[in-house]
Short mmCIF file of C-alpha atoms (C1' of nucleotides) in Angstrom, two decimals:
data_model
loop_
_atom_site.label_atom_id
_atom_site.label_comp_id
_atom_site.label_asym_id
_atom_site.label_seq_id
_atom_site.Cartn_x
_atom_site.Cartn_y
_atom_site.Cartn_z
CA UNK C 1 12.98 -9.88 30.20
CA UNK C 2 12.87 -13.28 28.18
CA UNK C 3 9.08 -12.92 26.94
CA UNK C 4 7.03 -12.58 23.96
CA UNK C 5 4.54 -10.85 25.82
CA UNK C 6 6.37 -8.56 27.62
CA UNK C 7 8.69 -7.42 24.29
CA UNK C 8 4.87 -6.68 23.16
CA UNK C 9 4.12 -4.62 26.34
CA UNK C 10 7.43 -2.60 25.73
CA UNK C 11 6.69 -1.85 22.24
CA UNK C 12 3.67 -0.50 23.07
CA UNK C 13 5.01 1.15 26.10
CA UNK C 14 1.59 2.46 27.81
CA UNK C 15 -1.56 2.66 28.09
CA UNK C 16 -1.36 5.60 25.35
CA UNK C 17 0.81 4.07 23.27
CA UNK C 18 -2.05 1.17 22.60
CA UNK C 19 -4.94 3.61 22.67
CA UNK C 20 -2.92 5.27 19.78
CA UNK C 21 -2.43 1.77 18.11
CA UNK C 22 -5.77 1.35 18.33
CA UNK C 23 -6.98 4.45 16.56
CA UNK C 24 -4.06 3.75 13.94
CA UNK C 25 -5.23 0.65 13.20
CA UNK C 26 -9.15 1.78 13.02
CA UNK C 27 -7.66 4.16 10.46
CA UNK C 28 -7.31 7.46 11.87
CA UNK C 29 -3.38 8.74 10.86
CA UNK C 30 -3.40 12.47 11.55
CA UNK C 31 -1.89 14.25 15.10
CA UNK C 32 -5.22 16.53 15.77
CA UNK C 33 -7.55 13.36 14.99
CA UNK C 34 -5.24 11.19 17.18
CA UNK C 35 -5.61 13.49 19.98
CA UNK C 36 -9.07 14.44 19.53
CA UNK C 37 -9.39 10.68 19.83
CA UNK C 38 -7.21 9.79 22.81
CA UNK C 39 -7.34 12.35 24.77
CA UNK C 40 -3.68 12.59 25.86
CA UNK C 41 -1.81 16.02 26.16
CA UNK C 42 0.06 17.11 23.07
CA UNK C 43 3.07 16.44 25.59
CA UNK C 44 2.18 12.77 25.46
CA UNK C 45 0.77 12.25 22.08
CA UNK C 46 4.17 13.68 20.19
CA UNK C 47 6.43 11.43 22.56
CA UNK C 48 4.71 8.21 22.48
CA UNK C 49 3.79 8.97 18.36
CA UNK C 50 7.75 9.22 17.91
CA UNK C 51 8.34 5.90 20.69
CA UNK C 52 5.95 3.84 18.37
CA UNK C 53 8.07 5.20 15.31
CA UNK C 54 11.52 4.49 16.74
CA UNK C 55 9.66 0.87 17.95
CA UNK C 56 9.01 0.02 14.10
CA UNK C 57 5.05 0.39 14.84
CA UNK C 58 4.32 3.30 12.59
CA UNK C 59 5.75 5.40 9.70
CA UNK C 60 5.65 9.42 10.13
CA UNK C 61 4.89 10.42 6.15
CA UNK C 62 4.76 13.66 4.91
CA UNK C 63 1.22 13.99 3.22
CA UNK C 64 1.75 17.86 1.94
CA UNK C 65 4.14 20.58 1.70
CA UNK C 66 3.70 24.55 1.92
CA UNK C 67 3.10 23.99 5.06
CA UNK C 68 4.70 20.40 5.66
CA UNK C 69 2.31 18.16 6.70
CA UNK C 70 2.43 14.58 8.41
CA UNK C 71 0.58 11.45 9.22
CA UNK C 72 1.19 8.43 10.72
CA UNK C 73 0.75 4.98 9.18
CA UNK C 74 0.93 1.54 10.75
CA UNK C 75 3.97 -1.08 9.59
CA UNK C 76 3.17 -4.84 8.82
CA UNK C 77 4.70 -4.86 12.69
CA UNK C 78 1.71 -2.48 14.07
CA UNK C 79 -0.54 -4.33 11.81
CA UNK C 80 0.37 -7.54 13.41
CA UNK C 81 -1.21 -5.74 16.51
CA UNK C 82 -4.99 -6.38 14.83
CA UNK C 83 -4.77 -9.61 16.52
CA UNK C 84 -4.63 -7.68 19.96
CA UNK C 85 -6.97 -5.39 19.37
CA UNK C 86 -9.21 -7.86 18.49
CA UNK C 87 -8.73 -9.94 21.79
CA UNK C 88 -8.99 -6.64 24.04
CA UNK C 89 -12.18 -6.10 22.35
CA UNK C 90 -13.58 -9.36 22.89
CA UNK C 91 -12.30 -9.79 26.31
CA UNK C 92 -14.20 -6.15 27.03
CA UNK C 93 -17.15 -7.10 25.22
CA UNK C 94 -17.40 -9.78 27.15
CA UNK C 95 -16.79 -8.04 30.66
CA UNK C 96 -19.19 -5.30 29.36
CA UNK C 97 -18.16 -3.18 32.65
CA UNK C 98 -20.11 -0.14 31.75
CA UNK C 99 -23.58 -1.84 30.93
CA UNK C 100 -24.47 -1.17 27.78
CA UNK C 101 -26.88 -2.86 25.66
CA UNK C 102 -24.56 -3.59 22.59
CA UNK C 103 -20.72 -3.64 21.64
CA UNK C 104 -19.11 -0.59 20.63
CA UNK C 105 -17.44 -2.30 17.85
CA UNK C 106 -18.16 -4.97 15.46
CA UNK C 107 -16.12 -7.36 13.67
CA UNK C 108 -17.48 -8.60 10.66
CA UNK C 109 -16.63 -10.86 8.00
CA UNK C 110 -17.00 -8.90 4.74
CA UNK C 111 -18.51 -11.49 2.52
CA UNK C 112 -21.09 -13.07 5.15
CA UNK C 113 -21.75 -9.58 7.19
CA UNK C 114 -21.69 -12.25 9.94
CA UNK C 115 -19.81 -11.14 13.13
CA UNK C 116 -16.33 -12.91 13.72
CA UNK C 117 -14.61 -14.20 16.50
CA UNK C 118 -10.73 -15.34 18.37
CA UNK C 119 -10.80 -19.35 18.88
CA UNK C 120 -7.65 -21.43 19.21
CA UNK C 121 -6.66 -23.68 16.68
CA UNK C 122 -4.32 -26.62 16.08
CA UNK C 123 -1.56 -24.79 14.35
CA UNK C 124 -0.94 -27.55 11.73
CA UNK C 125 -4.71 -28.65 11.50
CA UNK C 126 -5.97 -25.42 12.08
CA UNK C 127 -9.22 -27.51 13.79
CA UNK C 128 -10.81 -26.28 16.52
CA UNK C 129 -9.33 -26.69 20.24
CA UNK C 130 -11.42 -26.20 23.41
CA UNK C 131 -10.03 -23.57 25.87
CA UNK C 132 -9.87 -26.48 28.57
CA UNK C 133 -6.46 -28.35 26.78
CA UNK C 134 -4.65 -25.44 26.35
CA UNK C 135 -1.59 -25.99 28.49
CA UNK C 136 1.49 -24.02 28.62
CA UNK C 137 5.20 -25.09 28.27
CA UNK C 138 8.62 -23.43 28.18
CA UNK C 139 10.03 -23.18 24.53
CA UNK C 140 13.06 -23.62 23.55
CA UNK C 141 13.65 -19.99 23.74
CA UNK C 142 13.18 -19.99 27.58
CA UNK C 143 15.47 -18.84 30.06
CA UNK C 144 15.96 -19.92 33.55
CA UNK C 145 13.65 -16.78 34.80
CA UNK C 146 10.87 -18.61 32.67
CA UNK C 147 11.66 -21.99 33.57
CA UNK C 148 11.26 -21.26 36.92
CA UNK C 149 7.85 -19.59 36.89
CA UNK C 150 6.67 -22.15 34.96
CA UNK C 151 8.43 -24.96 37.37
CA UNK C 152 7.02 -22.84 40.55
CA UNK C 153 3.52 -22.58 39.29
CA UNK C 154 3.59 -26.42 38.41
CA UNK C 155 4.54 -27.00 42.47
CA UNK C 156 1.78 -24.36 43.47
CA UNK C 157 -0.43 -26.43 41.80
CA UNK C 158 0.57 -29.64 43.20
CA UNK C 159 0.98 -28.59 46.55
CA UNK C 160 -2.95 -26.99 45.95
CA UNK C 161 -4.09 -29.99 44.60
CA UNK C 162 -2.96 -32.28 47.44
CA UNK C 163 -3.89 -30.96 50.30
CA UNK C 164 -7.32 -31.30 48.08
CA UNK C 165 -10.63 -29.82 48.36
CA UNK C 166 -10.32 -28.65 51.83
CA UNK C 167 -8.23 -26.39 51.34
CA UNK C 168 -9.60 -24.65 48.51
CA UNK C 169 -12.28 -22.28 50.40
CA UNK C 170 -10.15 -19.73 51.19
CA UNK C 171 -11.52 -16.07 52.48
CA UNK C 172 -11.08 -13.15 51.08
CA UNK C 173 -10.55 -10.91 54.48
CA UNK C 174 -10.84 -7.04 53.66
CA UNK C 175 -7.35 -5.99 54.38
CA UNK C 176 -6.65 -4.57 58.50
CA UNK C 177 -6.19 -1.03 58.29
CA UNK Z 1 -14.35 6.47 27.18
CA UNK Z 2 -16.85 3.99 25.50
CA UNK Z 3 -14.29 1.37 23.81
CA UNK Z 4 -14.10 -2.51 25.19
CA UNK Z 5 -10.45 -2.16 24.58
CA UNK Z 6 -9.93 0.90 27.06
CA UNK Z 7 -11.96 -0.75 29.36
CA UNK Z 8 -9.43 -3.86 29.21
CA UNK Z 9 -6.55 -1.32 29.31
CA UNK Z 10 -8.40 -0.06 32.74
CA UNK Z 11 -8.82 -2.65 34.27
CA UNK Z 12 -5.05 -3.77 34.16
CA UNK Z 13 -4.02 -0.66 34.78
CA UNK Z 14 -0.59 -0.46 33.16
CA UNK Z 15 2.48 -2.28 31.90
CA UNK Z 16 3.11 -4.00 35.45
CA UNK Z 17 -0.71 -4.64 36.23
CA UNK Z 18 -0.37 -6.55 32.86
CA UNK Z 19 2.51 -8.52 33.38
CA UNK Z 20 1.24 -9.32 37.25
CA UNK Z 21 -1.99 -10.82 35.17
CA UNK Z 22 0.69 -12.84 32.78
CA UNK Z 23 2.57 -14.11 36.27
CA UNK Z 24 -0.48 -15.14 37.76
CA UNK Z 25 -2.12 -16.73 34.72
CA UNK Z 26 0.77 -18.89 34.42
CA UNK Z 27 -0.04 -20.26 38.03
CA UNK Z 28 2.32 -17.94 40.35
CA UNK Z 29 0.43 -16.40 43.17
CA UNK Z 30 3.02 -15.23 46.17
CA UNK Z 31 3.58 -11.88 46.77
CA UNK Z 32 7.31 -12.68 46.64
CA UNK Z 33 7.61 -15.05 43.62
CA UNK Z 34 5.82 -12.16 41.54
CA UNK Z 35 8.22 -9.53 42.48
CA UNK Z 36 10.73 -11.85 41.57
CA UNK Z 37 9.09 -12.36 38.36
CA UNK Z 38 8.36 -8.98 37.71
CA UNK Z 39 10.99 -7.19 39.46
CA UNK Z 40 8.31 -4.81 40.13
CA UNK Z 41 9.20 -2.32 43.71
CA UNK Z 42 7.34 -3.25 46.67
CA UNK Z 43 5.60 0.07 46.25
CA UNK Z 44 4.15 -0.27 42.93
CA UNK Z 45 3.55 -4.71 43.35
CA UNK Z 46 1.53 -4.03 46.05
CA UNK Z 47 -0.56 -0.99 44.57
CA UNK Z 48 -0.87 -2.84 41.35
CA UNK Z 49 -2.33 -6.37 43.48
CA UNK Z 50 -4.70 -3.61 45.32
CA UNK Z 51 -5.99 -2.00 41.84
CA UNK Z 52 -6.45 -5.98 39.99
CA UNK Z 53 -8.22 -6.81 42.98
CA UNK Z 54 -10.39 -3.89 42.93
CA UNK Z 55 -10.96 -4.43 39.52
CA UNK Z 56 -11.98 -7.70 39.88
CA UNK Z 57 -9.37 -9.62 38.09
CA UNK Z 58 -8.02 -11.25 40.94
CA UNK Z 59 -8.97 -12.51 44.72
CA UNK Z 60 -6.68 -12.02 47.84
CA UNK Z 61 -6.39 -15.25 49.45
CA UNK Z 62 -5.47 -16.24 53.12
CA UNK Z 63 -3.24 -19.46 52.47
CA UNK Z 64 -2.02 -19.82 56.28
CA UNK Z 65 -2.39 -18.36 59.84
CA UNK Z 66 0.29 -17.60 62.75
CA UNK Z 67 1.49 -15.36 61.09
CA UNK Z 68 -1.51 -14.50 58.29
CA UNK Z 69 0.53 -15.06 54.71
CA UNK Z 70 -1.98 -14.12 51.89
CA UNK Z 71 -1.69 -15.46 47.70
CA UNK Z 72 -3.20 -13.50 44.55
CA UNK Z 73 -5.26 -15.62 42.11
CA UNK Z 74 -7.45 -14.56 39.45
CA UNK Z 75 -11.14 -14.83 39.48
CA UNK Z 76 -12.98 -15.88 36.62
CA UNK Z 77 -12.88 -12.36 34.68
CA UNK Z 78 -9.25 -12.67 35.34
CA UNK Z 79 -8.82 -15.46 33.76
CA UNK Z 80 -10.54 -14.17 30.51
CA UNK Z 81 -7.43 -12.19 29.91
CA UNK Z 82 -6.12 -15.64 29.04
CA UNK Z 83 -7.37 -14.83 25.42
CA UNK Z 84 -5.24 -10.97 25.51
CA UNK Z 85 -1.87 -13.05 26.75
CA UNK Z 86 -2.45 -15.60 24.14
CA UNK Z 87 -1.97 -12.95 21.91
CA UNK Z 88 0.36 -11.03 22.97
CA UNK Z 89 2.46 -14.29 22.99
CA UNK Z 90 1.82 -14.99 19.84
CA UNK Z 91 2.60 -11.83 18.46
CA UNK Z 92 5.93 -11.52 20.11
CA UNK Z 93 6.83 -14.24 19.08
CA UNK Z 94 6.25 -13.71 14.97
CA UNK Z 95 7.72 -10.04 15.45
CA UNK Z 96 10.90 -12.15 17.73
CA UNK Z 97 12.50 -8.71 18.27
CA UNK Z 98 15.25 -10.56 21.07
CA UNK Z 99 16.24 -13.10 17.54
CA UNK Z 100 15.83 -16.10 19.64
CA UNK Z 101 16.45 -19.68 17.85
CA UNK Z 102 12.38 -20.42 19.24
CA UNK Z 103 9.72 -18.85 21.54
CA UNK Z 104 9.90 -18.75 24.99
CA UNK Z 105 6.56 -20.31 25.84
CA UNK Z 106 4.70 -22.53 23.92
CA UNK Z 107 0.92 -22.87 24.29
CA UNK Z 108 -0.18 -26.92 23.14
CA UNK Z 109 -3.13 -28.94 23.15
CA UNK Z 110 -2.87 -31.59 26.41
CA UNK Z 111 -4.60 -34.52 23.74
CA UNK Z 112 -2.41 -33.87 21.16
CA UNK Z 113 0.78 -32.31 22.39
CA UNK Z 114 1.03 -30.04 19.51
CA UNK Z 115 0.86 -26.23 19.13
CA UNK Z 116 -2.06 -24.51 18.96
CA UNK Z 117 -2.47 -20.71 17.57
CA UNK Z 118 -5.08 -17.93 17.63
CA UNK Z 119 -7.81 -17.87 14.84
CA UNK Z 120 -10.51 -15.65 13.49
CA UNK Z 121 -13.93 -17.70 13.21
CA UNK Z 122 -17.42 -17.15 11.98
CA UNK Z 123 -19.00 -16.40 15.63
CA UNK Z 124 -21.48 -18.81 14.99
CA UNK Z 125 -20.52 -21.11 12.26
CA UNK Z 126 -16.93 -21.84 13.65
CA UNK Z 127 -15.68 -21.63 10.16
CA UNK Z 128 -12.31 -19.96 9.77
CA UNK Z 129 -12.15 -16.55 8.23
CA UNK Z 130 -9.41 -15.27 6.60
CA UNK Z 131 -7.71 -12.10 8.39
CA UNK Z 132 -8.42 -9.75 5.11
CA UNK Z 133 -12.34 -10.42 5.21
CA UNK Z 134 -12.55 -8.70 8.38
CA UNK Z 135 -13.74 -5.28 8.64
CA UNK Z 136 -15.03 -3.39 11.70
CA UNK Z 137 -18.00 -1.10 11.85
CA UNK Z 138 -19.86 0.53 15.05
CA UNK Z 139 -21.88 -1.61 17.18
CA UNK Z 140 -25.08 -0.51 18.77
CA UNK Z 141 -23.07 0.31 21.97
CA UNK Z 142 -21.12 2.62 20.00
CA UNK Z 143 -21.15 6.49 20.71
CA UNK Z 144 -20.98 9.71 18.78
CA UNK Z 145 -17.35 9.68 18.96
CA UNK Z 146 -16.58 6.02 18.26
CA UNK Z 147 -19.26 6.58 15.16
CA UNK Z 148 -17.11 9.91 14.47
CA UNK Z 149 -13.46 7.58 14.66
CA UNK Z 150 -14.65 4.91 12.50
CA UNK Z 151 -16.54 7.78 9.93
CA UNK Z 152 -13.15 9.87 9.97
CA UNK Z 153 -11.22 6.70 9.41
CA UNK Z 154 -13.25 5.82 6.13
CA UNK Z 155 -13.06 9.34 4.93
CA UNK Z 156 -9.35 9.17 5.15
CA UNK Z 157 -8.94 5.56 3.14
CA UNK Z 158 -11.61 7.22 0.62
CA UNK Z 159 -9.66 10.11 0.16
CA UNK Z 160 -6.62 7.85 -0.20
CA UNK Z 161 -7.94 5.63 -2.79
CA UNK Z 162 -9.13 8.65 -5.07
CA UNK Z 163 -6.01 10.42 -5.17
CA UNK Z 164 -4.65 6.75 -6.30
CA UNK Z 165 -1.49 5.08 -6.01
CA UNK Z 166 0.83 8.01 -7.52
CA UNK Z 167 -0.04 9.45 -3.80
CA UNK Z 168 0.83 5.91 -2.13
CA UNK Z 169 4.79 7.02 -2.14
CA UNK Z 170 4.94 8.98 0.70
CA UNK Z 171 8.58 9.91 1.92
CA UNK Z 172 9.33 8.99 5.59
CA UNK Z 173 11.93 11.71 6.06
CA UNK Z 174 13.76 12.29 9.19
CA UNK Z 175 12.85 14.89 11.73
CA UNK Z 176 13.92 18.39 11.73
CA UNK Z 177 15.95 19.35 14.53
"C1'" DG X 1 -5.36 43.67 4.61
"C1'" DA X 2 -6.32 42.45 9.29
"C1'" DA X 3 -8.05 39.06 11.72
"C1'" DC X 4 -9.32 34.19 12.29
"C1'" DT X 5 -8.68 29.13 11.50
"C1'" DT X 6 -6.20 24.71 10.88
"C1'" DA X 7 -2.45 21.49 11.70
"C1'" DA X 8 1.39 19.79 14.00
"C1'" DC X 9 3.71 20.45 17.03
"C1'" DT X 10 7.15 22.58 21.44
"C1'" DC X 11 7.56 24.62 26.02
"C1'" DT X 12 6.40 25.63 31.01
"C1'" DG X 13 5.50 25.04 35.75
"C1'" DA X 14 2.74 22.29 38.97
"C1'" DT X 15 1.29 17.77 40.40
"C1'" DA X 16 1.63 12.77 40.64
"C1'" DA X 17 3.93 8.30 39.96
"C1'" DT X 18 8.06 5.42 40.21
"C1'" DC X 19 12.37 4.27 41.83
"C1'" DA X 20 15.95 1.84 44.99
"C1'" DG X 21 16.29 0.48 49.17
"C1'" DA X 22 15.53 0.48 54.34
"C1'" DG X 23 12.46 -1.03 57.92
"C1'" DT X 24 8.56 -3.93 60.30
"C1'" DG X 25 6.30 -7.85 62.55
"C1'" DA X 26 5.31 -12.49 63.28
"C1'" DA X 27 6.89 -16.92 63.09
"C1'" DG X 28 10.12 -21.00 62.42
"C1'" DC X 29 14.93 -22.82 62.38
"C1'" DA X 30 19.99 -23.50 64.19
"C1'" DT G 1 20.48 -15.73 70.63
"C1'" DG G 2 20.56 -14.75 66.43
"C1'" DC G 3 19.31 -15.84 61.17
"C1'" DT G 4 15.79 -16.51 57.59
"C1'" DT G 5 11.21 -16.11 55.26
"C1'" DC G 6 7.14 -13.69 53.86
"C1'" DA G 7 4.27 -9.90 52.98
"C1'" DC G 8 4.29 -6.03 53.18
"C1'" DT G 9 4.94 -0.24 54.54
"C1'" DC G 10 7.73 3.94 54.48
"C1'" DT G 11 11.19 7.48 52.76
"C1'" DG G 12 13.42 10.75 49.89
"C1'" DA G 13 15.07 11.47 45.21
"C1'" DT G 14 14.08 11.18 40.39
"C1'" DT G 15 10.93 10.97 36.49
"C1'" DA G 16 6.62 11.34 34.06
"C1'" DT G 17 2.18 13.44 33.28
"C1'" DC G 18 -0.86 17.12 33.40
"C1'" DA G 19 -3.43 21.45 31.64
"C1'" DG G 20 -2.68 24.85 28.91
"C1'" DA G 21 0.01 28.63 26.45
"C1'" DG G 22 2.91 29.57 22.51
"C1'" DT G 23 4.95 28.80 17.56
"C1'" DT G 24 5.11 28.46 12.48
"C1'" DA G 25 3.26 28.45 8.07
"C1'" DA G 26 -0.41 28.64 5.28
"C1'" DG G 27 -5.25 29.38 3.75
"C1'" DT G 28 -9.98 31.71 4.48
"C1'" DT G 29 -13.15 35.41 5.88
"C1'" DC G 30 -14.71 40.19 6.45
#
DNA sequence: GAACTTAACTCTGATAATCAGAGTGAAGCA
DNA sequence: TGCTTCACTCTGATTATCAGAGTTAAGTTC
């Protein structure tokens, strides 16, 4: 599939493959911390560890012989995943399903100790752009699969848009059965 | 599990929950167009529209009567997943595993036509911090075993740093077997 | 020196999810 | 009368995930 996201998603291949980028990138690198951590079944763990490996996400290093020993390391690739990380946490933060009265985690800048934030930029400028002209466009990378969502969704949109405000209270019926 | 990012990771469920939240944040909202899109199974689509709607991320729609068609579209916590797709986007496209000649999407700014890019920012300043002043620490939210992740995790770059850099060449040798 | 612990796994058998694809029902179109 | 569209449900085979037991090699405790 032509995407950027979705060549993410694959990479990461599950939910347990992220939850394991997550604690690799929080710095935890050994198996028994990583599954103390997760959760997942040793079954899971030592299959997804070796997926991220063979997906260029982590390094498996020895760290001692007699017996050999290994952890596991992020690459500059699994690094790049911060960025994600950091918008998951946000976006949860934000949600804050469970109710609780603070964040779980904190990201701080080191030299203010004031908390930091995502915020879209103008990639040149790098000045500040509001959320609300943010519009998305095929690249040149697209295929026709992408040009047509995008092409589709424009005509959803339209078609939405003229048959105006009427039309946009729409129920949400409980489904029959 | 007390984390914002598992509770994103819920809440979409899995790989295809994900990449029906990508489809319909890019304006699709048909039952049919998204399996297109996705190729997802009619089994799994529909269980996956069931679980985002039950989640909250999107509504179920009646868009015509005789006979009752229904469209997907995400409600306003939905739509904050805007922020995880940005990034996913944008790291797909640096890592540009597929070596296309450009990205597949673009994401611009509707008053200037040019590209726009995610950011790290003082939360309340707006200033721009650079990626390497960032460190994380345990909010008040946190728990005794995100506390105990984020402790381990410090132990294990403190250990690191004392043994110094002769220990910094570990060998990433092939499995046995 | 016999037993117990730690770490990083592999293996097993039961349960649950996913797959491709066929089928359904209500309507419009030819 | 039959042909298509849309939004699904259902089926039977394959695949993945689960809890938990077992393995290997070493150090640590009684």
């Amino acid at each position: 599939m032509v995407c950027s996201a979705a060549d993410v998603l694959g990479a990461l291949g599950d939910r347990w493959g992220t939850l394991l980028m997550r604690d690799l990138l929080l710095g935890l690198t050994r198996y028994e911390d990583l599954r103390r951590s997760t959760g997942a079944t040793n079954a899971t763990l030592s299959d997804r560890l070796r997926e991220l490996e063979a997906n260029g996400l982590v390094e498996r290093r020895r760290y001692q012989t007699r017996p050999d020993r290994y952890e596991y390391l992020p690459t500059p690739r699994g690094r790049d995943l911060k960025l994600l990380l950091t918008a998951m946490v946000q976006i949860g933060d934000t949600w804050n399903l469970a109710d609780r009265e603070g964040p779980p985690l904190r990201f701080v800048d080191t030299r203010t100790g004031r908390r930091v934030a995502l915020a879209l930029v103008d990639a040149e400028t790098r000045e500040l752009v509001s959320a609300g002209h943010v519009a998305v466009e095929a690249g040149c990378g697209a295929d026709a699969v992408m040009r047509w969502r995008l092409e589709r969704a424009a005509a959803l949109r339209k078609a939405g848009s003229d048959a105006g405000p009427v039309s946009a209270d729409g129920d949400a019926t409980p489904r029959a059965k």
